[in-house]
Coordinates of C-alpha atoms and ligand atoms in Angstrom, one line a residue:
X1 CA 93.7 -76.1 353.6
X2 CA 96.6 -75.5 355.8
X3 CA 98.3 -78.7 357.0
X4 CA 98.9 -80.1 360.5
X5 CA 102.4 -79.5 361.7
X6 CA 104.4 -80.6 364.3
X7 CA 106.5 -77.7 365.6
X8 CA 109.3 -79.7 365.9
X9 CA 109.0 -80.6 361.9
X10 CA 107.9 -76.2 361.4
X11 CA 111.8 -75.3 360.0
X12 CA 110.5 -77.6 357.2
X13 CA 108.0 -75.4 356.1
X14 CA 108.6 -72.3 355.7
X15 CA 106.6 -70.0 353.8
X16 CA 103.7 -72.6 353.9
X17 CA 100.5 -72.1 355.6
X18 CA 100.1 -74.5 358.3
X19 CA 98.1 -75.5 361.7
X20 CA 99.5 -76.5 365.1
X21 CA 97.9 -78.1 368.2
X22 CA 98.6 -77.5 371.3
X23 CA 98.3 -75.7 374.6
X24 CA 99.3 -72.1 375.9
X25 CA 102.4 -72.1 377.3
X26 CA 102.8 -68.4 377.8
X27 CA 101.6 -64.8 376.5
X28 CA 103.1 -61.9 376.0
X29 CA 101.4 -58.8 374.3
X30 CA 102.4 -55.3 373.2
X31 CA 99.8 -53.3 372.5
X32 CA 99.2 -53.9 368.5
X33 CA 100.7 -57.2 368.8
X34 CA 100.4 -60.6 370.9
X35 CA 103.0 -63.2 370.7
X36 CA 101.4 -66.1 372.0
X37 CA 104.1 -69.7 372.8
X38 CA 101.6 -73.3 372.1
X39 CA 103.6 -76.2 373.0
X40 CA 103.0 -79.6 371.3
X41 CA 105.1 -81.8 373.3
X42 CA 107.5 -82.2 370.2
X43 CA 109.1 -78.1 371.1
X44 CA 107.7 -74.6 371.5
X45 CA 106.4 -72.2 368.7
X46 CA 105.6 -68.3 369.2
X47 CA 102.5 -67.6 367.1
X48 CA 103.0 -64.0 366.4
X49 CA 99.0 -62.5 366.7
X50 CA 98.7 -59.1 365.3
X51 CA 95.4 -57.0 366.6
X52 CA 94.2 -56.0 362.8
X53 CA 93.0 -60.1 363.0
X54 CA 90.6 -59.3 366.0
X55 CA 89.6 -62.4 366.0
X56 CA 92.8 -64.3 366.2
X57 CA 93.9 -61.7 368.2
X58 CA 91.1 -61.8 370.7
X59 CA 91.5 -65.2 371.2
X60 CA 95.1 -65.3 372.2
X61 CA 94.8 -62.8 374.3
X62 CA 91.9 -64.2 376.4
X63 CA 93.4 -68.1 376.3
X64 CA 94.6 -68.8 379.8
X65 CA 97.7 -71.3 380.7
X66 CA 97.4 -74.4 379.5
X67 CA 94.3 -73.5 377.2
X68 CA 94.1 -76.0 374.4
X69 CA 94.9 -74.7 370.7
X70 CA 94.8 -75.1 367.5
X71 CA 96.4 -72.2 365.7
X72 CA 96.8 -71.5 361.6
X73 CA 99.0 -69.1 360.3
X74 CA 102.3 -69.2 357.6
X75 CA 106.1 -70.5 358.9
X76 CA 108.4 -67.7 358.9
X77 CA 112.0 -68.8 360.2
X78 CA 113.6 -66.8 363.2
X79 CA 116.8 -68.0 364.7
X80 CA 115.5 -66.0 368.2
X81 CA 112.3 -68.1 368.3
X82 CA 112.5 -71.0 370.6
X83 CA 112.8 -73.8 368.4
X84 CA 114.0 -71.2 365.3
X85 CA 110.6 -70.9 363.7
X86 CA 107.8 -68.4 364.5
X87 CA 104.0 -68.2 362.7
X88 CA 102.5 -65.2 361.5
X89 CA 99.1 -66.0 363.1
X90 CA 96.2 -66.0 360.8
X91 CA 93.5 -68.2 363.0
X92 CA 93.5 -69.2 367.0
X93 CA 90.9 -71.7 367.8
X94 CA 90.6 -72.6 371.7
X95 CA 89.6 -75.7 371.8
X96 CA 89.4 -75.4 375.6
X97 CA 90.1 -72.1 377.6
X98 CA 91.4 -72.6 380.8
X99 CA 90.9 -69.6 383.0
X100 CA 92.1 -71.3 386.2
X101 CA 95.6 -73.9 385.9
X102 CA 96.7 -75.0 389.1
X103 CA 100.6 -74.8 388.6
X104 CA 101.4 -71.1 388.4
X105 CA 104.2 -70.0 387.1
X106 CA 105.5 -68.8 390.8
X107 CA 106.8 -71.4 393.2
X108 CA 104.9 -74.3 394.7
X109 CA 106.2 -76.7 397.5
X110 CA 107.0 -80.1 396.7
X111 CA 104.4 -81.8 398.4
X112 CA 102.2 -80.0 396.2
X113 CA 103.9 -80.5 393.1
X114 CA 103.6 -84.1 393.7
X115 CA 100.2 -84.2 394.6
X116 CA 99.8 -82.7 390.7
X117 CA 102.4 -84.4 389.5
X118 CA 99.4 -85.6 386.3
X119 CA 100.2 -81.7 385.5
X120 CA 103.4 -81.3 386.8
X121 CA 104.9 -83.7 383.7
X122 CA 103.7 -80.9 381.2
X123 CA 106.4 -78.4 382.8
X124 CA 109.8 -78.1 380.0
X125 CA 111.5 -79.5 383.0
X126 CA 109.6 -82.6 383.4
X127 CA 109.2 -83.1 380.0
X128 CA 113.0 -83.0 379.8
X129 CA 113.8 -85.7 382.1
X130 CA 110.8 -88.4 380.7
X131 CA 112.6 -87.5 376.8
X132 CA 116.1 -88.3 378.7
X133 CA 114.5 -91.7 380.4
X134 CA 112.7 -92.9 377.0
X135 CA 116.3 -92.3 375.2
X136 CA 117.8 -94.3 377.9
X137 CA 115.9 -97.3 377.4
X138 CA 115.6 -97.8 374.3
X139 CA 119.9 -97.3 374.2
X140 CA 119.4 -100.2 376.6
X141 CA 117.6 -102.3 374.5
X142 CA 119.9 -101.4 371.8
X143 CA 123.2 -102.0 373.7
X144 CA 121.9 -105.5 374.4
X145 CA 120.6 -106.6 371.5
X146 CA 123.9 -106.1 369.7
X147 CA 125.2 -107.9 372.1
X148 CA 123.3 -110.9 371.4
X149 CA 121.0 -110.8 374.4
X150 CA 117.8 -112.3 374.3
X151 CA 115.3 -110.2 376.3
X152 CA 113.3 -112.1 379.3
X153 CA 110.6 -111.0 380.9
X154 CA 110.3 -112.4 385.1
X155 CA 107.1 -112.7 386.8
X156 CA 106.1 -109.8 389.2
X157 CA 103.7 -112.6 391.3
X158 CA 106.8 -114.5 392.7
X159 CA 106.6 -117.1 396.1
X160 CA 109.8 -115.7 397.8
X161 CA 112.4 -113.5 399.1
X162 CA 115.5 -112.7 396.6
X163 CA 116.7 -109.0 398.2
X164 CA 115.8 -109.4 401.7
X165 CA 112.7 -110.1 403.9
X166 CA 112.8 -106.9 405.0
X167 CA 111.4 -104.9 402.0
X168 CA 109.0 -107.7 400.6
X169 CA 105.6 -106.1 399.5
X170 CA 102.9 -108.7 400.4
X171 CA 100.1 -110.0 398.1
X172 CA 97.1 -112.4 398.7
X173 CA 97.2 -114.7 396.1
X174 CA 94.0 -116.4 396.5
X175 CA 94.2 -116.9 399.9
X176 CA 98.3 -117.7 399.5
X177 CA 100.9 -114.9 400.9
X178 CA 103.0 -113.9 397.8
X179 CA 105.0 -111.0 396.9
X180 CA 105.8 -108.5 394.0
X181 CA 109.5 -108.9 392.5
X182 CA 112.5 -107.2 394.4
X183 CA 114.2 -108.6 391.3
X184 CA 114.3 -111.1 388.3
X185 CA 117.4 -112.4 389.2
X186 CA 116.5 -115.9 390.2
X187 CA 114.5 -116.1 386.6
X188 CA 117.2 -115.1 385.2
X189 CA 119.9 -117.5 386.2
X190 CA 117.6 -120.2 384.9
X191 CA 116.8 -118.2 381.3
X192 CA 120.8 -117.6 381.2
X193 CA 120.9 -121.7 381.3
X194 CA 118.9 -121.8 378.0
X195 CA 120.2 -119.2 376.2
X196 CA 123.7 -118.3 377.4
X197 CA 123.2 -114.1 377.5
X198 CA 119.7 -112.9 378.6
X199 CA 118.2 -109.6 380.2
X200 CA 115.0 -108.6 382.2
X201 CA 113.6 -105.0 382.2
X202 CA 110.7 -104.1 384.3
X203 CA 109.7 -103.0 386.9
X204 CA 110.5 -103.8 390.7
X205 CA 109.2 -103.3 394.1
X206 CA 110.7 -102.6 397.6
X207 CA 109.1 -101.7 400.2
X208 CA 111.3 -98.8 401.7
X209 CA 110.4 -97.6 404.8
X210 CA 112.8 -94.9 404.8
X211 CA 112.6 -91.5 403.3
X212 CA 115.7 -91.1 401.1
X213 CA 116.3 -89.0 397.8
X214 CA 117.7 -92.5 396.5
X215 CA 114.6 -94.5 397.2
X216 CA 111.3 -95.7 395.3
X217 CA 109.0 -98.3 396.6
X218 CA 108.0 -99.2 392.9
X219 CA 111.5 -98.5 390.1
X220 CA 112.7 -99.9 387.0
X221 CA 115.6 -102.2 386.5
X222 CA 117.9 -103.7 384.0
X223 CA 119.4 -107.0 385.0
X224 CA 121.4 -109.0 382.5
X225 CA 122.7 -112.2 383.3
X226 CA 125.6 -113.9 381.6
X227 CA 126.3 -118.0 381.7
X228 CA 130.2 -118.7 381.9
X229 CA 131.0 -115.3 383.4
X230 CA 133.0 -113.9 386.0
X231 CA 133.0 -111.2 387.9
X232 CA 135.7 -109.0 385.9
X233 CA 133.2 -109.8 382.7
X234 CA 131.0 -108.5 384.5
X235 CA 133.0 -105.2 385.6
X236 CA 133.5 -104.8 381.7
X237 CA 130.1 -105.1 380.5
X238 CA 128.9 -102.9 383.4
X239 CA 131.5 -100.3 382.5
X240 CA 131.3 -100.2 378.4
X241 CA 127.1 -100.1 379.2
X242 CA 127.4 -96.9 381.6
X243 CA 130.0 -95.5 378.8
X244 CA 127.4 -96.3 376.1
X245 CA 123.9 -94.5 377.7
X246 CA 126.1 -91.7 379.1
X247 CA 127.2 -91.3 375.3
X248 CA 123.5 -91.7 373.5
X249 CA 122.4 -88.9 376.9
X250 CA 125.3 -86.5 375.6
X251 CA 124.7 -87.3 372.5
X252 CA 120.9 -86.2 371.6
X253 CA 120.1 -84.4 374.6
X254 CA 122.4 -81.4 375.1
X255 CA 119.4 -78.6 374.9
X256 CA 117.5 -80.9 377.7
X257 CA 120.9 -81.3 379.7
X258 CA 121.0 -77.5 379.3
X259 CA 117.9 -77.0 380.6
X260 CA 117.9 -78.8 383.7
X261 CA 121.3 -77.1 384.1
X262 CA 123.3 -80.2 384.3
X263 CA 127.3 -79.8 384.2
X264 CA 128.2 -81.6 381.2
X265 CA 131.5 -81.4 381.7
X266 CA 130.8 -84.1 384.4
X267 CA 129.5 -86.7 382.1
X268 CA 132.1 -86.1 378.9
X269 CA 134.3 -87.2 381.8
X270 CA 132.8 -90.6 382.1
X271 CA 135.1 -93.1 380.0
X272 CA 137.3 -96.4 380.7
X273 CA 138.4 -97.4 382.9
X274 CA 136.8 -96.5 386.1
X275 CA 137.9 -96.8 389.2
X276 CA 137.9 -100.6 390.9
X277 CA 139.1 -100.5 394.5
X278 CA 138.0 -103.5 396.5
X279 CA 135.7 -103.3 399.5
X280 CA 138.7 -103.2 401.7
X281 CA 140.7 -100.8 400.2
X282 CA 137.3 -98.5 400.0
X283 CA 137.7 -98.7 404.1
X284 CA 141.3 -97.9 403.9
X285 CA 140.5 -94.9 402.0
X286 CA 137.8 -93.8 403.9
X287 CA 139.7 -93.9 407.4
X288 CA 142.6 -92.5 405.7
X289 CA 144.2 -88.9 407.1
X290 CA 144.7 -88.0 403.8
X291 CA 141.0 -88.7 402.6
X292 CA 140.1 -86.5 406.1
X293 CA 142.4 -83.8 404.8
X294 CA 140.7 -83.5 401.5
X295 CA 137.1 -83.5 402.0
X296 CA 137.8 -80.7 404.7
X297 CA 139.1 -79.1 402.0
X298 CA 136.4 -79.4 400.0
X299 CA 133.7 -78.6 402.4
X300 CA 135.7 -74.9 403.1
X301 CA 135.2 -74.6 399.4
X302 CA 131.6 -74.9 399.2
X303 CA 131.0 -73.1 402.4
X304 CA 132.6 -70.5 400.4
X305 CA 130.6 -71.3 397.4
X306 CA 127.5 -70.7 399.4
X307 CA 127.9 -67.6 400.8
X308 CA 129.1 -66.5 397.4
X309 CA 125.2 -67.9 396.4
X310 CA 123.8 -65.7 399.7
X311 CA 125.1 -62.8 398.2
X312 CA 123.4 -63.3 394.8
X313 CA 120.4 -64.2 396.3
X314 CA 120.3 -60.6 398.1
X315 CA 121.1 -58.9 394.7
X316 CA 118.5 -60.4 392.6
X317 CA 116.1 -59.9 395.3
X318 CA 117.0 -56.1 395.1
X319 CA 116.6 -56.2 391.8
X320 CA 113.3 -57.6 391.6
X321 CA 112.2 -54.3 393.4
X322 CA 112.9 -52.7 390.8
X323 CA 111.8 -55.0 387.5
X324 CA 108.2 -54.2 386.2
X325 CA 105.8 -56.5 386.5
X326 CA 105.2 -59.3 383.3
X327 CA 107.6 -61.5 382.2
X328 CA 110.9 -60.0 382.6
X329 CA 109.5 -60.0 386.6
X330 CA 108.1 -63.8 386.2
X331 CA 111.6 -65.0 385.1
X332 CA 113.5 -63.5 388.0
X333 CA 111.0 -64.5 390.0
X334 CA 111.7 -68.2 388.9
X335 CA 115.3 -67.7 389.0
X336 CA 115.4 -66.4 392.7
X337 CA 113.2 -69.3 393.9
X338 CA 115.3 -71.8 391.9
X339 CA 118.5 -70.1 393.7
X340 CA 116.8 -70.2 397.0
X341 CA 116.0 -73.7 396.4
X342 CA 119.8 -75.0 395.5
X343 CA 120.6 -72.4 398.6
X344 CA 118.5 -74.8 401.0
X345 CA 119.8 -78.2 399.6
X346 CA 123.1 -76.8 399.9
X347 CA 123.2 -75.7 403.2
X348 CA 121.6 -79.2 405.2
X349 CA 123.9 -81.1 403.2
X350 CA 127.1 -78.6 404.1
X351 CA 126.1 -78.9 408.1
X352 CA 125.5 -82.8 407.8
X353 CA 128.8 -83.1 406.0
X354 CA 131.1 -82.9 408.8
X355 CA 129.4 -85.2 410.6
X356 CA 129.7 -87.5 407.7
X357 CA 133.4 -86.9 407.3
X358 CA 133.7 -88.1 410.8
X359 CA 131.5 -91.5 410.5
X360 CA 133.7 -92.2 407.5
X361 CA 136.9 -91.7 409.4
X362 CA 135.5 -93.8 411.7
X363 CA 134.3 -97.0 409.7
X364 CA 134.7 -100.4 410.9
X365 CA 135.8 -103.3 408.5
X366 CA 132.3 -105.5 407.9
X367 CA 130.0 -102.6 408.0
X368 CA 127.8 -101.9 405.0
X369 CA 128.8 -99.7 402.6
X370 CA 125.7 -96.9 403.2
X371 CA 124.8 -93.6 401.5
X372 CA 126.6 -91.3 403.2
X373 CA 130.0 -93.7 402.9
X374 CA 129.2 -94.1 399.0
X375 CA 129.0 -90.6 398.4
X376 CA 132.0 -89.8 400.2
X377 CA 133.7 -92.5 398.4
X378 CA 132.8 -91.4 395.0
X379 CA 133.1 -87.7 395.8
X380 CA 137.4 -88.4 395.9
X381 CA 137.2 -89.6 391.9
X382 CA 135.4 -87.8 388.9
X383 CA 135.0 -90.9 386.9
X384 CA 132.2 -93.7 388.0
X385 CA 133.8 -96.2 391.2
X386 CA 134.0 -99.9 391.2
X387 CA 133.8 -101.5 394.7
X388 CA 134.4 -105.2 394.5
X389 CA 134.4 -108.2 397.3
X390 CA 132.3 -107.3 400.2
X391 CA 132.2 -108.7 403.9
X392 CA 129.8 -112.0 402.7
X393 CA 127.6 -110.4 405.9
X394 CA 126.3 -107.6 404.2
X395 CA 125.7 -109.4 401.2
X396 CA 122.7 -111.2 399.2
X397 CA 123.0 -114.9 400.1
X398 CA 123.3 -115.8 396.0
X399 CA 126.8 -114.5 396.0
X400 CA 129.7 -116.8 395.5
X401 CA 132.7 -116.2 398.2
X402 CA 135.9 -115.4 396.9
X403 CA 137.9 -119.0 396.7
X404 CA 141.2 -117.0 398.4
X405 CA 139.0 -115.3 401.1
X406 CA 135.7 -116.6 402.1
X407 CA 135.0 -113.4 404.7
X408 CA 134.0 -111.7 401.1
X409 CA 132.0 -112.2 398.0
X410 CA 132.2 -111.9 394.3
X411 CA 131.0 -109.0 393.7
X412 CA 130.6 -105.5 392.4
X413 CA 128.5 -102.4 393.4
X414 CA 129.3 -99.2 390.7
X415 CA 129.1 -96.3 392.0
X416 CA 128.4 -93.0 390.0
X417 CA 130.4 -89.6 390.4
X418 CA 128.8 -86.5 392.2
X419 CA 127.4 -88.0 395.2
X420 CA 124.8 -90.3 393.5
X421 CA 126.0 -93.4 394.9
X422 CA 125.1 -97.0 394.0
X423 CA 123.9 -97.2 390.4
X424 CA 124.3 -101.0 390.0
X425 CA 124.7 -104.2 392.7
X426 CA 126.0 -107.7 390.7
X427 CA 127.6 -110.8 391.7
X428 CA 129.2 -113.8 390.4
X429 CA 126.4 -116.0 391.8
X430 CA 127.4 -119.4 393.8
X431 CA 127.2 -122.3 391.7
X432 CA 127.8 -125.3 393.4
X433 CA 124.9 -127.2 395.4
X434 CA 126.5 -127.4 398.5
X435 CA 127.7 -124.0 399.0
X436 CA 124.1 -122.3 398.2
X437 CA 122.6 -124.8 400.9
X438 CA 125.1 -124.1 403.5
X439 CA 124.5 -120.1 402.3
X440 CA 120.6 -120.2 402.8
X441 CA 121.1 -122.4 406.1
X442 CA 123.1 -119.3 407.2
X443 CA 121.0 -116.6 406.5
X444 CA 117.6 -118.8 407.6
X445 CA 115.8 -119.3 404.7
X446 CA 113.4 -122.4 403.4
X447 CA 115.1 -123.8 400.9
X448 CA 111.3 -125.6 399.7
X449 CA 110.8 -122.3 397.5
X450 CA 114.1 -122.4 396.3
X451 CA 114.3 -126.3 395.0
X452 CA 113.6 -124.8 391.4
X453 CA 116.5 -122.5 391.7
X454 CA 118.9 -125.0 393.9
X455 CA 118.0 -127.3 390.5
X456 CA 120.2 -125.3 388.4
X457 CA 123.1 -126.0 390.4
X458 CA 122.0 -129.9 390.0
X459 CA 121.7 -129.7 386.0
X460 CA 124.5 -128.3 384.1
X461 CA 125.9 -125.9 386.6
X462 CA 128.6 -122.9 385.3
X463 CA 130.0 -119.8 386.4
X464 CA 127.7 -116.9 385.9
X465 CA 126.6 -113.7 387.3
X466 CA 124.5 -110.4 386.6
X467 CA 123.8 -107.4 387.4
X468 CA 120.8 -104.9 388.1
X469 CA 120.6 -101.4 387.4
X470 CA 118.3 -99.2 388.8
X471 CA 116.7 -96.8 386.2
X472 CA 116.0 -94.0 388.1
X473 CA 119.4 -94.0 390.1
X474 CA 121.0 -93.7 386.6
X475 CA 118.6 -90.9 385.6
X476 CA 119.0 -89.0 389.1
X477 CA 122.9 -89.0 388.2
X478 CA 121.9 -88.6 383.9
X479 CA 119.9 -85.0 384.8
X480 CA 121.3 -84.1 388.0
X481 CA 118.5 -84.3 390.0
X482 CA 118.7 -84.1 393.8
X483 CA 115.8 -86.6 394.2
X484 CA 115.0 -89.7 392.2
X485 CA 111.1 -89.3 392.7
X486 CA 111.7 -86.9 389.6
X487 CA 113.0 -89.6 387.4
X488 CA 109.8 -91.7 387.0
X489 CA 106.8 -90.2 385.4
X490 CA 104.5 -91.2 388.7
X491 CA 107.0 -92.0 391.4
X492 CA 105.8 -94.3 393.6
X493 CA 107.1 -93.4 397.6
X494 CA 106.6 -94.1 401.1
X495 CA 103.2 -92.7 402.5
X496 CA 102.5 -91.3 398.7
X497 CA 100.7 -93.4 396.1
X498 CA 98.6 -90.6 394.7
X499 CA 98.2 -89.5 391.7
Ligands
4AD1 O1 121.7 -104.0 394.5 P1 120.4 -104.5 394.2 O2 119.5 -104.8 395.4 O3 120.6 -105.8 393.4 C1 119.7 -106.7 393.0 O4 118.5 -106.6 393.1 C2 120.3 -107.9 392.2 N1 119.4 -109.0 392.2 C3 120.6 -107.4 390.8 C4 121.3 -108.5 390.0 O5 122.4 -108.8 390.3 N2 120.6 -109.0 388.9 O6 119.6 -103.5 393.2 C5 120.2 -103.2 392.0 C6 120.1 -101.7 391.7 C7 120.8 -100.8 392.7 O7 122.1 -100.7 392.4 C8 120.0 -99.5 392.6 O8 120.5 -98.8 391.4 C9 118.6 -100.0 392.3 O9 118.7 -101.3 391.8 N3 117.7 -99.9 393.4 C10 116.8 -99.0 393.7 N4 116.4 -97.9 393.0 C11 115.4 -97.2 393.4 N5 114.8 -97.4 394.6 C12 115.1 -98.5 395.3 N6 114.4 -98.7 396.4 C13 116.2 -99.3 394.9 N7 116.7 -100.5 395.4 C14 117.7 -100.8 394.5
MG2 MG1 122.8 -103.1 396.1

């Protein structure tokens, strides 16, 4: 009896007989011969099928994309095969022949990518990111439990506002408006009372009515809180955390980096200290001649760097002409879509980017910090930015003003290299009793929901503050992805909740 293998465990068995399960991830045959690749989830084995086993060899051959497997045969090592081990086939049992998958291995739009996105997660791709994501969060849990944090969990069912009225999702709660979390944050301040260093993990819910690459309605966030902290403790731990998962990413996931093509030279560059520039100075910068001069320069470059890509994409398309049809054809024909796609991106981003340039030159004092100002911002360093001590307008009303200029807040927003913008928002929170009222007065709220919270600034109140990170934000920037909706196995998005 042959035993069951993981191919990711096969270069442990060589010269044994064993089985693998699986489904068809791709064929190729040669007359005599059929090498047929199973996937397993744990990596990619090509079962070498040779026509004197008709049998084996009949199956293979008539097992469609994403046909389910189970194939016997004996380990032979082969530093060419895709994860350095090959089987010389002996049985191929189809479990399930699938004649018809819907994700071909030619292009498809996003919109229906997304609408198969139940598939979609079975493509190398895919499967790359969601091994990245479950690497990252268990190096959170890690990084915090050494740390002595005790792990909280918040309520999702919560009676008020924390974020913003703006983005609250509404739920009837037996005949009571509630809504789901925009954050754990209040919980947390209260938890950090009892136990000094506590995080949440979960996840969160905004409702965005924008369309923006940055945006889910439903993502995942990190958010410790620490009692007797300031805000440059929290700069620290915000900056050794980043340095830490950026490691552990770098660390175990250089074939998946590869892969999704990331430029890891970008992320070896991600080490102490970052950049810290207060809000102020961030405006400086941005209206700055020489910050003007620079990102002109920059933009001839990749105007430059996109015809260079226009050219390319004319040669491969000649050459496709010319390549027989099968595989060698297939992977071109991947490669030219995958070209075409970057080619798109690249160009709306080059013509909105003067346009940009000249809103940043422009910026007022007291606006918010948006997108298109973060990115600019972060695209001048190559190491994650710091922005401290916002106007208090823009700002959550939790945030304790700075004692030598109340026009701005405690607080931090980290943003990452590369155009990804704000990874984490934290605060020193406002601890004294008055303050907060006067701070809710201002910004209109009830303070009746809030009586629990106002209560910790009656019993035992201390310096403290938090942060949140948002998951997929960090992914986005992790994998390089152009869109966070790829960061989440079933992203949740404005006018899409299907699958
Ligand atoms: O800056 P935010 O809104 O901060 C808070 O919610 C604080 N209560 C956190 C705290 O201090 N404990 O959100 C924190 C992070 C952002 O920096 C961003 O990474 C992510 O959460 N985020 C989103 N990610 C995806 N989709 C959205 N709609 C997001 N909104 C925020
Ligand atoms: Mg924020």
């Amino acid at each position: 009896m042959a035993i069951t293998v993981r191919i990711c465990d096969l270069m442990r068995h060589e010269g044994q007989d064993v089985e693998i399960r699986g489904w068809v991830h791709g064929l190729r045959t040669g007359g005599k011969i059929a090498f047929l690749l199973v996937r397993d989830g744990t990596g990619v084995c090509q079962c070498v099928v040779e026509a004197a086993r008709p049998d084996a060899f009949e199956a293979a051959v008539s097992a469609g994309h994403e046909s389910s497997v189970r194939v016997t045969g004996r380990v032979r090592l082969d530093p060419r095969a895709p994860d350095g081990a090959e089987l010389d086939t002996e049985r191929v049992e189809v479990v399930q022949n699938v004649p018809d998958y819907p994700i071909a291995r030619k292009e498809h739009g996003i919109d229906f990518l997304l609408r198969h996105r139940h598939l979609w997660i079975r493509s190398p791709r895919q499967c790359a990111i969601l091994r990245i994501r479950d690497t990252v969060v268990r190096g959170i849990h890690d990084f915090f439990a050494a740390q002595g944090f005790v792990r909280i969990d918040t309520p999702i069912l919560t009676p008020g506002a924390a974020e913003g009225a703006a983005t609250l999702f509404p739920v009837d709660y037996f005949g009571e408006k509630i809504y789901l979390a925009q954050t754990g944050q209040l919980y947390l301040e209260a938890a950090a009372m009892a136990l000094g260093r506590v995080y949440s993990f979960g996840p969160t819910f905004r409702a965005e009515k924008s369309k923006t690459r940055r945006h889910l309605t439903e993502f995942w966030m990190l958010e410790p809180e620490i009692a007797w902290a300031e805000l440059p403790d929290l700069m620290d731990l915000a900056e050794r955390l980043i340095c830490d998962l950026v490691g552990r990413v770098l660390e175990r996931h250089r074939a998946e980096l590869e892969l999704l093509e990331r430029d890891v030279a970008a992320l070896e560059r991600v080490h102490p200290p970052f950049i810290r520039l207060t809000y102020t100075e961030a405006v400086d910068l941005l209206r700055g001649t020489d910050t003007r001069r620079r990102l002109e320069e920059e933009l001839e470059r990749e105007r430059a760097e996109l015809a260079a890509g226009q050219a390319r994409h004319g040669e491969l398309e000649a050459q496709m002409a010319t390549v027989k049809k099968g595989w060698a054809q297939d992977r071109l024909a991947r490669e030219i879509a995958a070209l075409r796609e970057r080619l798109a991106h690249m160009g709306q981003e080059l013509e909105n980017r003067p346009a940009h340039i000249e809103a940043a030159s422009r910026f007022q004092w007291g606006d918010d910090l948006g997108g298109d100002e973060e990115t600019i911002l972060a695209r001048l360093f190559d190491r994650p930015v710091m922005v401290t001590r916002y106007p208090r307008a823009v700002k959550a009303f939790y945030m304790k003003p700075a004692p030598d200029d109340r026009r701005v807040v405690l607080n931090v927003d980290v943003l990452a290299p590369e155009g990804y913008g704000e990874i984490i928002g934290g605060s020193q929170r406002e601890d004294d009793l008055e303050a907060l009222r006067a701070r809710m007065a201002e910004e209109g709220l009830d303070p009746a929901p809030y009586e629990w919270y106002l209560d910790l600034r009656r019993y035992g109140t201390v310096p403290h503050g938090g942060f949140g990170l948002g998951l997929e934000r960090f992914l986005a920037w992790m994998c390089g992805l152009r869109h966070i909706r790829e960061a989440i196995p079933f992203p949740r998005l404005m006018g899409r909740i299907y699958p």
